[in-house]
XYZ file of C-alpha atoms in Angstrom:
267
model
C -8.989 -5.331 20.551
C -8.364 -2.264 18.398
C -10.443 -2.295 15.240
C -10.477 -0.311 12.011
C -12.503 2.886 12.429
C -15.301 2.014 10.002
C -17.979 4.049 11.767
C -16.122 7.228 12.744
C -17.074 10.494 11.060
C -15.094 10.670 7.809
C -12.165 13.057 7.561
C -12.353 12.568 3.790
C -15.006 10.951 1.598
C -14.600 11.546 -2.141
C -13.858 9.856 -5.455
C -14.102 6.332 -4.096
C -11.954 6.919 -1.006
C -13.016 7.380 2.604
C -10.659 8.251 5.467
C -11.737 7.819 9.077
C -9.616 8.314 12.190
C -10.076 6.774 15.620
C -7.259 8.026 17.844
C -4.126 6.092 16.817
C -5.763 4.126 13.980
C -6.756 5.581 10.629
C -8.750 3.571 8.098
C -8.650 4.266 4.375
C -11.490 2.488 2.587
C -12.046 2.046 -1.149
C -15.759 2.682 -1.544
C -16.807 1.762 -5.072
C -17.684 -1.945 -4.874
C -20.045 -1.691 -7.851
C -16.958 -1.194 -10.062
C -14.841 -3.579 -7.947
C -12.958 -0.509 -6.696
C -11.410 0.159 -10.085
C -8.854 2.934 -9.934
C -8.656 6.298 -11.679
C -6.591 9.488 -11.436
C -9.318 11.007 -9.239
C -9.061 8.079 -6.826
C -5.272 8.437 -6.764
C -5.565 12.131 -5.908
C -7.973 11.256 -3.096
C -5.529 8.659 -1.746
C -2.744 11.248 -1.821
C -4.972 13.698 0.029
C -5.806 11.062 2.636
C -2.122 10.693 3.403
C -1.736 14.451 3.825
C -4.741 14.637 6.160
C -3.482 12.075 8.677
C -3.343 13.603 12.179
C -0.122 13.287 14.119
C -1.835 10.941 16.574
C -2.107 8.191 13.950
C 0.272 5.280 14.340
C -1.425 2.592 12.240
C -3.174 3.048 8.899
C -5.474 0.268 7.705
C -6.266 0.058 3.999
C -9.428 -1.881 3.202
C -12.069 -2.085 0.492
C -15.817 -2.526 0.363
C -17.315 -5.384 -1.604
C -15.984 -8.711 -2.797
C -12.880 -7.338 -4.516
C -10.100 -5.249 -3.049
C -9.453 -3.567 -6.398
C -9.792 -4.816 -9.954
C -7.046 -2.415 -11.031
C -7.069 0.481 -13.424
C -10.473 1.460 -14.775
C -10.328 0.487 -18.453
C -12.040 3.763 -19.317
C -8.565 5.278 -19.046
C -7.660 3.618 -22.354
C -10.634 4.963 -24.289
C -10.243 8.096 -26.442
C -12.616 10.046 -24.197
C -10.971 8.923 -20.934
C -12.581 10.205 -17.725
C -14.658 13.369 -17.509
C -12.353 16.325 -16.908
C -9.219 14.201 -17.251
C -6.776 13.789 -20.139
C -7.049 10.269 -21.534
C -3.987 8.042 -21.422
C -3.907 8.316 -25.185
C -3.662 12.119 -24.872
C -0.914 11.750 -22.271
C 1.055 9.490 -24.587
C 0.944 12.174 -27.257
C 2.431 14.766 -24.880
C 6.063 15.533 -24.159
C 8.326 13.330 -22.058
C 8.518 15.848 -19.205
C 4.738 16.183 -19.016
C 4.231 12.414 -19.055
C 6.883 11.892 -16.379
C 5.315 14.561 -14.167
C 1.873 12.997 -14.555
C 3.052 9.502 -13.618
C 4.996 10.976 -10.673
C 1.777 12.546 -9.406
C -0.065 9.225 -9.787
C 2.681 7.467 -7.825
C 2.219 9.796 -4.845
C -0.948 7.871 -3.967
C 1.238 4.801 -3.421
C 4.308 6.219 -1.672
C 3.125 7.639 1.653
C 2.062 4.282 3.092
C 5.694 3.504 3.966
C 6.349 6.711 5.880
C 8.488 6.016 8.930
C 6.016 7.576 11.395
C 3.186 5.133 10.577
C 2.750 1.425 10.001
C 0.317 0.508 7.226
C -1.682 -2.708 6.932
C -3.600 -3.734 3.807
C -6.664 -5.935 4.341
C -7.094 -7.660 0.987
C -9.983 -9.804 -0.203
C -10.938 -11.122 -3.611
C -9.222 -9.662 -6.647
C -6.234 -7.345 -6.293
C -5.233 -6.847 -9.905
C -2.620 -4.548 -11.432
C -2.937 -1.193 -9.698
C -4.875 -3.003 -6.963
C -1.953 -5.382 -6.419
C 0.441 -2.434 -6.352
C -1.703 -0.589 -3.815
C -1.585 -3.605 -1.508
C 2.178 -3.778 -2.056
C 2.471 -0.106 -1.083
C 1.615 -1.007 2.518
C 4.074 -2.328 5.084
C 2.032 -5.455 5.866
C -0.703 -7.454 4.162
C -3.408 -9.595 5.757
C -5.416 -11.463 3.142
C -8.685 -13.342 2.960
C -8.481 -16.940 1.821
C -10.202 -15.954 -1.447
C -7.534 -13.397 -2.420
C -6.218 -13.373 -5.983
C -3.242 -11.145 -6.713
C -2.183 -10.555 -10.310
C 0.061 -8.092 -12.128
C -1.637 -7.740 -15.511
C 0.145 -4.680 -16.894
C 2.279 -6.665 -19.329
C -0.827 -8.205 -20.937
C -1.875 -4.630 -21.763
C 1.518 -3.817 -23.261
C 2.490 -1.786 -20.183
C 4.755 -2.168 -17.153
C 3.884 -1.859 -13.442
C 4.659 1.793 -12.700
C 2.802 2.545 -9.455
C 5.735 1.680 -7.151
C 4.914 -2.036 -6.923
C 8.060 -3.511 -8.479
C 10.457 -2.719 -5.616
C 8.380 -4.240 -2.795
C 7.424 -7.217 -4.959
C 11.067 -8.115 -5.661
C 11.991 -7.455 -2.024
C 9.253 -9.810 -0.823
C 9.403 -12.736 -3.249
C 12.749 -12.387 -5.040
C 13.644 -11.413 -8.612
C 12.833 -14.675 -10.392
C 9.395 -15.161 -8.879
C 8.558 -11.447 -9.274
C 9.513 -11.584 -12.960
C 7.445 -14.722 -13.504
C 4.411 -13.191 -11.737
C 4.618 -10.006 -13.795
C 5.483 -11.588 -17.146
C 2.723 -14.206 -17.005
C 0.067 -12.140 -15.227
C -1.028 -15.274 -13.361
C -2.976 -15.300 -10.114
C -1.216 -15.634 -6.765
C -3.620 -17.115 -4.231
C -3.594 -16.937 -0.449
C -1.450 -19.999 0.298
C 1.322 -18.950 -2.072
C 1.105 -15.339 -0.878
C 1.790 -16.414 2.714
C 4.431 -19.004 1.780
C 6.421 -16.497 -0.277
C 6.172 -13.620 2.200
C 3.821 -11.611 0.018
C 1.210 -11.780 2.793
C 1.789 -11.909 6.534
C -1.369 -13.871 7.289
C -4.352 -15.461 5.524
C -7.721 -15.904 7.236
C -11.315 -16.715 6.231
C -12.962 -13.692 4.628
C -15.344 -13.127 7.540
C -12.368 -12.910 9.919
C -10.362 -10.372 7.903
C -11.309 -7.228 9.824
C -10.806 -8.975 13.152
C -7.354 -10.247 12.177
C -6.309 -6.778 11.035
C -7.629 -5.290 14.274
C -5.606 -7.793 16.296
C -2.466 -6.957 14.332
C -3.037 -3.225 14.817
C -3.452 -3.796 18.564
C -0.179 -5.703 18.710
C 1.634 -2.858 16.947
C 0.102 -0.257 19.243
C 1.222 -2.208 22.310
C 4.858 -1.266 21.614
C 6.192 2.267 22.285
C 5.779 4.455 19.206
C 9.378 5.668 18.985
C 10.720 2.122 19.162
C 8.466 1.043 16.294
C 9.490 4.076 14.216
C 13.211 3.427 14.774
C 12.820 -0.284 14.032
C 10.876 0.367 10.832
C 13.525 2.791 9.591
C 16.276 0.334 10.516
C 14.649 -2.507 8.584
C 13.756 -0.321 5.593
C 17.417 0.563 5.163
C 18.727 -2.961 5.654
C 18.498 -4.003 1.999
C 20.556 -1.039 0.834
C 23.302 -1.448 3.477
C 25.986 -4.066 3.767
C 26.383 -6.046 6.976
C 28.827 -3.658 8.628
C 26.770 -0.587 7.708
C 23.679 -2.212 9.190
C 25.582 -2.987 12.410
C 26.525 0.691 12.608
C 22.922 1.758 11.979
C 21.726 -0.599 14.736
C 24.170 0.912 17.238
C 23.165 4.469 16.375
C 19.458 3.678 16.628
C 19.891 1.894 19.935
C 21.936 4.767 21.347
C 19.073 7.132 20.506
C 16.556 4.856 22.176
C 18.645 4.438 25.328
C 19.171 8.182 25.651
C 15.464 8.799 25.201
C 14.576 6.195 27.810
C 17.067 7.732 30.205
C 15.641 11.204 29.589
C 18.833 12.322 27.875
C 17.464 12.745 24.384
C 17.976 15.959 22.473
């Protein structure tokens, strides 16, 4: 069984994020359990850097977190006048120009976008609370395996904000518009059973079996040829934006590439 590379020498270890690589599997771990892995701009920059540091050998990226909570969301210090040391507070950002604010949020979002790259498959291992930015980070991954104590919640609206860390698109894609709106507007908890039943999670297991279940899933992914997984992921990612006939055409083109590669006729 392949397992997340918890004990490998870190490629990156800073600002609450650790990246380790073991051949085809990379593990990104949130490492601030004392603060329930609350998120900050520094953590987002570290996540972005982790994505840039992935070796070409990596096929599966596991996202996990130390402690009882996956991530309690945005560190509330962001809303104080002083903000974080060396960082503009959110209040200062709000006072800036539209272009500056847009550029800042774009940079924050980069921590959440690379998980769906076509050359990797990402799996979030989620236990305990995954609130707000924590929920959106789990949603950034391709797949989610959850512990039976998981509690997802999108609390941005209760703070007078909206979810802006790329979580709205995958949430609607997974559970549908009406349920996504209800989850976001009420800020209620989504527990393991509902997460699996609605497609939000692929699998729920007892907390002490979470790492093992993720390792088994990673092994199953690695058992298939890499190029076939890459082509299939791209094909499925585009399915929602294509009509039926366009998807048929995309399937034919992808299969033609695979057949030529298998026959040694690829470009």
